[in-house]
Amino acid sequence: MASRIVIVGTGQGGFQLAASLREAGHEGPITMVGDEPGLPYQRPPLSKAFLKGTVTAEGLLLRPAALYERLRLEVLSPVRVEAIDRAAHCARLSNGQTLPYDHLVLATGARVRWPDVPGASLKGLFGLRTLADAQALRERIGQAQRIAVVGAGFIGLELAAVARALGREIDVIEAAERPLQRALSTRMAQYLIDWHVSQGARLHFGARLAGFEGGHGDDGQVQAVQLVHGERIAADLVVIAIGVTPNDQLARDAGLATDNGIAVDEQLLTADPAISALGDCANFPWRGERVRIESVQAAVDQARHIATRLRSCTGAAGAPYDKLPWFWSEQGACRLQIAGLARPDDEARIDGDPDSDRFSVQRWRDGQLVAVESLNDPSAHMRARKALTEATLALA
Ligand code: FAD
């Protein structure tokens, strides 16, 4: 009998795995269990087109409902997997059901990291991870007088661009000295700073969060963000964008190893040969280090890798997972694409005119190209992906 595959999480990676398994000819039952309502949808537009109002919730769906029927993909939602019984090979669900599996895949994603400071439960504070978050934010953003975003990462900066496009006042508050300090070169970060400032956003760097000030006690409406040095930034809507925490508790409770995500090997398998993990929740080996990557590319490529492994007739593991990471971010007129993984101390070499709105920054380590950041230059990005993939293959 064809094996039964259960996928925890109906996000980008969970959907891709189910679809890729069918594509590869898996005949057995495939059940996806997701704690968000509805069918799998794309998250990237939540901080871009959806917030701006140019895409509807329906337009976010990864595939229409008919596809799930046609491919015989069972979607249980909103249903949460509460526990995994590894000995009995079954998952306990929030609807009281017990779901048996031959192979279980954890595609549980991540959740917004919330700051532990006074006033963190005031009204008017929002996270941005789910469609429900984005809907709540979209309802409020039009009426907000002053918006503050805590965190100048990709989501924080995308939100700043949308807020200015909607004519809202915005302050971006960042503890580090520049945005995306770990992911981006100083030159590209400076370009983004200048662009956001030119649009009227106020960016505050080296600004450490002390708390939030509101009216009428701890659950009143937020009125200001307080910084450690005593500064106060007025805001009636605050978005928390200081990063995410991987959803790895389910794995930990089942006795699986976690360390900034669910620990998997080069085949994306946990120490239990019947359980794999992928996407934002998975911590995996890549080129000699362990990484956890939050991107559509990682979720999709890892799902395809697991589908191929599970379909392998021989049961042999095959080649290790070794796909090149790549990522994109849209901030108003700036389309940034990054291929590869850089570290803050990697050398930066500029390719093109950094005073124009189209150039790249190459990142080098020990004489080796490790990443390329491209601004408004999709063909440079595609060339970089090709070159970096070939370099990866040469090292394998
Ligand atoms: P997710 O898509 O998060 O799916 C995980 C699902 O599992 C969630 O629905 C979660 O609720 C559910 N779940 C968790 N625990 C359980 C449980 N116990 N039982 C049942 N269900 C459970 N990436 C890019 O490459 N480019 C971008 O421009 C970009 N923009 C983004 C903008 C925003 C606002 C956000 C939030 C993300 C963005 N990303 C972007 C990141 C990208 O969307 C994620 O990396 C990707 O969605 C990860 O897919 P995943 O399947 O690992 O997790």
XYZ file of C-alpha atoms and ligand atoms in Angstrom:
449
model
C 0.000 0.000 0.000
C 1.238 3.536 -0.804
C 2.395 5.325 2.307
C 0.387 7.972 4.149
C 2.054 11.375 4.386
C 0.973 13.992 6.901
C 2.203 17.588 6.567
C 1.993 19.937 9.549
C 1.475 23.464 8.216
C -0.426 24.693 5.177
C 2.025 27.455 4.251
C 4.341 27.854 1.277
C 6.447 24.768 2.002
C 3.585 22.519 3.123
C 1.636 23.222 -0.056
C 4.683 22.747 -2.287
C 5.492 19.395 -0.732
C 1.955 18.088 -1.259
C 1.880 19.263 -4.881
C 5.392 17.966 -5.645
C 4.591 14.558 -4.147
C 1.601 14.145 -6.464
C 3.624 15.466 -9.406
C 6.257 12.831 -8.660
C 3.596 10.110 -8.697
C 2.900 9.516 -5.001
C -0.390 7.596 -4.881
C -1.030 7.354 -1.143
C -3.053 9.712 1.028
C -1.619 13.204 1.665
C -3.099 15.251 4.506
C -2.109 18.825 5.289
C -3.029 20.156 8.731
C -2.941 23.928 9.209
C -3.958 26.107 12.121
C -4.804 29.101 9.924
C -8.248 29.126 8.295
C -8.643 28.459 4.569
C -6.297 27.249 1.852
C -2.547 27.900 1.508
C -1.704 31.452 0.431
C 1.373 33.546 -0.366
C 2.820 35.636 2.452
C 5.185 37.984 0.529
C 2.391 40.280 -0.797
C 1.083 40.797 2.764
C 3.677 43.540 3.341
C 3.444 44.858 -0.220
C 0.481 44.717 -2.652
C -2.079 43.382 -0.143
C -1.373 46.132 2.373
C -1.560 48.717 -0.404
C -4.947 47.326 -1.386
C -4.012 46.212 -4.909
C -4.466 42.468 -4.232
C -7.435 40.743 -2.583
C -7.264 37.820 -0.134
C -8.434 35.541 -2.935
C -5.627 36.774 -5.152
C -3.133 35.520 -2.540
C -4.174 31.855 -2.792
C -1.378 29.616 -4.009
C -3.891 27.504 -5.993
C -7.693 27.448 -6.386
C -9.797 24.998 -4.324
C -10.412 22.743 -7.359
C -6.730 21.804 -7.526
C -6.810 20.195 -4.073
C -9.732 18.032 -5.157
C -8.113 17.105 -8.427
C -4.828 16.145 -6.729
C -6.629 14.452 -3.798
C -4.905 16.639 -1.234
C -6.771 16.680 2.047
C -6.578 20.031 3.879
C -7.655 20.132 7.534
C -7.980 23.778 8.626
C -8.154 25.522 10.962
C -6.832 22.551 12.887
C -3.714 22.455 15.019
C -1.391 19.506 15.532
C -1.138 19.400 19.319
C 1.295 16.524 19.758
C 3.208 13.824 17.932
C 3.291 10.248 19.203
C 6.482 9.012 17.542
C 6.181 5.466 18.866
C 2.630 5.048 17.520
C 3.338 7.089 14.314
C 0.393 9.415 14.772
C -0.412 13.091 15.306
C -2.963 14.343 17.828
C -5.109 17.157 16.437
C -6.992 20.028 18.105
C -10.307 18.672 16.706
C -9.875 15.491 18.757
C -8.810 13.383 15.766
C -5.727 11.166 15.777
C -4.012 11.031 12.424
C -1.721 8.107 11.585
C 1.304 8.679 9.347
C 4.041 6.727 7.632
C 6.020 9.920 7.155
C 5.426 13.242 8.924
C 6.758 16.559 7.609
C 6.983 19.576 9.888
C 6.403 22.759 7.871
C 5.302 24.899 10.792
C 6.975 28.185 9.808
C 7.681 30.907 12.326
C 5.855 33.529 14.373
C 6.481 37.209 15.090
C 8.923 37.824 17.931
C 7.203 40.124 20.423
C 9.319 42.491 22.557
C 9.258 41.955 26.292
C 8.924 45.628 27.322
C 6.345 47.676 29.254
C 3.233 48.459 27.208
C 3.717 45.514 24.801
C 0.036 44.535 25.145
C -1.423 47.963 24.345
C -4.057 48.295 21.605
C -2.716 49.488 18.271
C 0.317 47.168 18.254
C 0.397 44.790 15.284
C 2.547 41.938 14.024
C 2.623 40.973 10.344
C 2.862 37.275 9.651
C -0.574 35.972 8.672
C -3.405 37.037 6.402
C -5.424 37.814 9.548
C -2.610 40.124 10.754
C -2.497 41.875 7.379
C -6.271 42.278 7.236
C -6.310 43.860 10.699
C -3.444 46.154 9.745
C -4.999 47.113 6.415
C -8.197 48.151 8.197
C -6.285 50.456 10.527
C -3.539 51.834 8.322
C -5.865 54.169 6.409
C -6.992 55.985 9.566
C -3.694 56.051 11.443
C -2.241 59.502 12.020
C 1.298 58.367 12.779
C 2.712 54.900 12.251
C 5.859 53.526 13.856
C 7.611 50.347 12.788
C 9.963 48.712 15.256
C 12.676 46.954 13.219
C 14.295 47.993 9.917
C 14.442 44.511 8.423
C 12.857 43.585 5.094
C 9.292 43.611 6.419
C 9.788 46.863 8.358
C 11.187 48.655 5.303
C 8.540 47.240 2.935
C 5.908 48.502 5.316
C 7.532 51.942 5.463
C 7.348 52.153 1.654
C 3.655 51.198 1.659
C 2.867 53.672 4.452
C 4.452 56.550 2.503
C 2.704 55.462 -0.713
C -0.567 55.736 1.246
C 0.439 59.195 2.464
C 0.931 58.147 6.099
C 3.588 59.532 8.457
C 6.070 56.841 9.416
C 8.956 56.409 11.846
C 11.176 53.335 11.587
C 12.979 52.473 14.817
C 16.055 50.247 14.654
C 18.476 49.277 17.405
C 21.403 48.657 15.001
C 23.339 51.415 13.224
C 21.928 50.544 9.804
C 19.183 48.372 8.329
C 19.688 44.676 7.622
C 23.136 44.744 9.190
C 23.575 40.962 8.953
C 22.168 40.449 5.451
C 23.225 43.481 3.421
C 26.377 45.420 2.471
C 26.829 48.923 3.881
C 26.525 50.435 0.389
C 23.216 48.770 -0.449
C 21.872 49.565 3.025
C 22.817 53.236 2.485
C 21.001 53.271 -0.851
C 17.846 52.038 0.872
C 18.198 54.550 3.711
C 18.519 57.422 1.210
C 15.569 56.189 -0.808
C 13.258 55.875 2.214
C 14.317 59.302 3.504
C 13.646 60.795 0.045
C 10.105 59.409 0.313
C 9.566 61.156 3.649
C 10.071 58.235 6.057
C 11.890 59.054 9.308
C 14.509 56.424 10.129
C 16.032 56.170 13.620
C 19.165 54.026 13.993
C 20.892 53.054 17.237
C 17.421 53.515 18.748
C 16.800 50.914 21.458
C 13.220 50.212 22.440
C 12.298 50.882 26.093
C 8.541 50.368 25.855
C 5.221 51.737 24.643
C 3.186 54.490 26.198
C -0.587 54.442 26.101
C -3.712 55.836 27.641
C -5.869 54.116 30.284
C -3.597 51.443 31.708
C -1.804 48.536 30.110
C -4.481 47.629 27.577
C -5.288 51.179 26.429
C -4.480 52.611 22.997
C -0.797 53.107 22.156
C 0.255 56.756 21.935
C 4.029 56.631 21.676
C 7.140 54.479 21.425
C 9.686 55.106 24.179
C 13.389 54.731 23.485
C 16.101 53.822 25.990
C 17.725 57.263 25.876
C 14.448 58.919 26.839
C 13.242 59.926 23.390
C 9.511 59.519 22.716
C 8.123 58.954 19.238
C 4.382 59.625 18.915
C 2.434 56.834 17.169
C -1.150 55.599 17.171
C -0.287 52.448 15.203
C 2.859 50.408 15.815
C 4.059 47.439 13.796
C 6.438 45.028 15.477
C 8.955 43.798 12.907
C 11.975 42.695 14.945
C 12.119 39.205 13.485
C 10.548 35.813 14.039
C 10.843 32.763 16.254
C 10.706 29.357 14.529
C 7.711 27.178 15.450
C 9.745 24.264 16.815
C 7.946 23.552 20.087
C 5.950 20.648 18.634
C 9.206 18.958 17.623
C 10.836 19.710 20.977
C 7.852 18.250 22.849
C 8.236 15.099 20.736
C 11.856 14.772 21.864
C 13.451 15.995 18.628
C 16.522 18.228 18.699
C 16.037 21.952 18.129
C 18.510 24.835 17.977
C 17.113 27.980 16.371
C 14.674 25.692 14.535
C 14.172 21.968 14.118
C 17.547 20.313 13.553
C 17.668 18.302 10.327
C 20.474 16.632 8.397
C 21.562 17.195 4.803
C 18.481 15.221 3.676
C 16.221 17.500 5.773
C 15.472 14.547 8.061
C 15.299 14.794 11.833
C 16.903 12.101 13.986
C 13.614 10.198 13.552
C 13.670 8.609 10.064
C 9.875 9.073 9.832
C 9.972 12.863 10.398
C 11.350 15.602 8.121
C 11.246 19.393 8.500
C 11.473 22.248 6.000
C 11.212 25.977 5.472
C 11.235 28.699 8.133
C 11.130 26.153 10.997
C 14.104 24.033 9.849
C 17.759 24.431 10.792
C 19.878 22.620 8.214
C 23.529 22.185 7.170
C 24.644 24.287 4.208
C 28.227 24.636 3.000
C 29.792 23.746 6.317
C 27.557 25.821 8.580
C 24.096 25.400 10.053
C 21.485 27.874 8.838
C 17.776 28.603 9.029
C 16.485 30.583 6.084
C 13.237 32.515 5.899
C 12.388 32.689 2.210
C 9.995 31.336 -0.370
C 12.941 29.791 -2.230
C 14.075 27.720 0.779
C 10.531 26.501 1.559
C 9.890 25.532 -2.074
C 13.267 23.932 -2.849
C 13.314 21.996 0.423
C 9.778 20.728 -0.223
C 10.843 19.512 -3.666
C 13.896 17.819 -2.178
C 11.822 15.947 0.413
C 9.240 14.945 -2.229
C 12.006 13.450 -4.376
C 13.506 11.614 -1.409
C 10.144 10.188 -0.310
C 9.437 9.035 -3.860
C 12.817 7.408 -4.350
C 12.049 3.791 -5.303
C 15.350 2.537 -3.969
C 14.915 4.237 -0.628
C 18.433 5.608 -1.110
C 19.027 9.084 0.266
C 20.372 10.654 -2.963
C 22.338 13.892 -3.159
C 22.264 16.196 -0.132
C 20.110 19.328 -0.148
C 22.379 22.038 -1.531
C 20.227 24.652 -3.274
C 21.519 28.191 -3.528
C 19.554 30.542 -1.261
C 18.017 33.584 -2.957
C 15.608 36.235 -1.824
C 13.816 39.367 -2.975
C 12.312 42.448 -1.347
C 10.180 45.190 -2.883
C 10.305 48.600 -1.269
C 8.432 51.052 -3.462
C 10.563 51.619 -6.562
C 13.407 49.492 -5.171
C 13.464 45.837 -6.154
C 16.276 44.202 -4.266
C 17.331 40.636 -5.091
C 19.955 38.692 -3.183
C 21.619 35.471 -4.322
C 23.772 33.499 -1.875
C 24.459 34.066 1.813
C 26.806 36.796 3.025
C 28.240 37.541 6.446
C 28.684 41.112 7.742
C 32.485 40.965 7.395
C 32.512 39.711 3.775
C 34.249 42.070 1.364
C 31.897 44.208 -0.764
C 32.768 45.043 -4.398
C 30.451 47.385 -6.256
C 29.425 46.460 -9.785
C 27.898 49.405 -11.700
C 27.158 52.950 -10.567
C 26.048 53.069 -6.921
C 24.700 56.582 -7.449
C 22.258 55.265 -10.023
C 19.129 53.252 -9.215
C 20.556 50.076 -10.765
C 23.714 48.392 -9.518
C 24.958 45.277 -7.738
C 27.226 44.575 -4.794
C 29.282 41.412 -4.893
C 30.255 39.836 -1.573
C 33.571 37.954 -1.406
C 35.085 35.705 1.274
C 38.582 34.178 1.038
C 38.774 34.982 -2.669
C 35.424 33.339 -3.372
C 32.203 35.027 -4.503
C 29.572 34.132 -1.870
C 26.637 36.445 -2.585
C 25.397 39.177 -4.908
C 22.912 41.930 -4.036
C 21.226 43.438 -7.104
C 19.103 46.551 -7.200
C 16.513 46.856 -9.996
C 18.556 44.509 -12.173
C 16.859 41.111 -12.556
C 19.292 39.970 -15.255
C 22.299 40.627 -12.982
C 20.498 38.616 -10.286
C 19.908 35.698 -12.656
C 23.567 35.756 -13.755
C 24.634 35.769 -10.098
C 22.413 32.785 -9.319
C 23.933 30.856 -12.193
C 27.522 31.711 -11.218
C 26.952 30.956 -7.534
C 25.160 27.664 -8.281
C 28.054 26.558 -10.486
C 30.488 27.512 -7.704
C 28.425 25.449 -5.230
C 28.445 22.456 -7.549
C 32.198 22.781 -8.043
C 32.699 22.621 -4.275
C 30.426 19.588 -3.821
P 4.742 29.342 6.571
O 4.406 29.840 5.220
O 4.811 30.325 7.686
O 3.663 28.238 6.969
C 3.644 27.586 8.203
C 2.211 27.287 8.594
O 2.185 26.297 9.625
C 1.484 28.498 9.163
O 0.212 28.611 8.583
C 1.390 28.164 10.644
O 0.297 28.810 11.266
C 1.195 26.657 10.575
N 1.440 25.923 11.829
C 2.423 26.141 12.749
N 2.337 25.242 13.763
C 1.277 24.441 13.475
C 0.672 23.322 14.142
N 1.161 22.836 15.292
N -0.416 22.757 13.582
C -0.900 23.221 12.398
N -0.376 24.260 11.715
C 0.703 24.855 12.257
N 10.077 35.597 1.403
C 10.671 35.917 0.238
O 11.419 35.089 -0.305
N 10.466 37.148 -0.350
C 9.634 38.083 0.205
O 9.468 39.177 -0.347
C 8.982 37.756 1.434
N 8.132 38.625 2.015
C 7.481 38.277 3.165
C 6.556 39.156 3.721
C 5.872 38.822 4.884
C 4.880 39.783 5.470
C 6.111 37.565 5.503
C 5.389 37.194 6.771
C 7.024 36.679 4.956
C 7.706 37.022 3.775
N 8.624 36.147 3.186
C 9.243 36.483 2.011
C 8.982 34.873 3.835
C 8.183 33.702 3.283
O 6.818 34.022 3.173
C 8.397 32.512 4.216
O 9.781 32.236 4.223
C 7.615 31.290 3.771
O 6.235 31.541 3.865
C 7.985 30.090 4.637
O 7.172 29.016 4.326
P 6.924 27.857 5.393
O 6.040 26.861 4.717
O 8.195 27.435 5.993
O 6.108 28.567 6.586
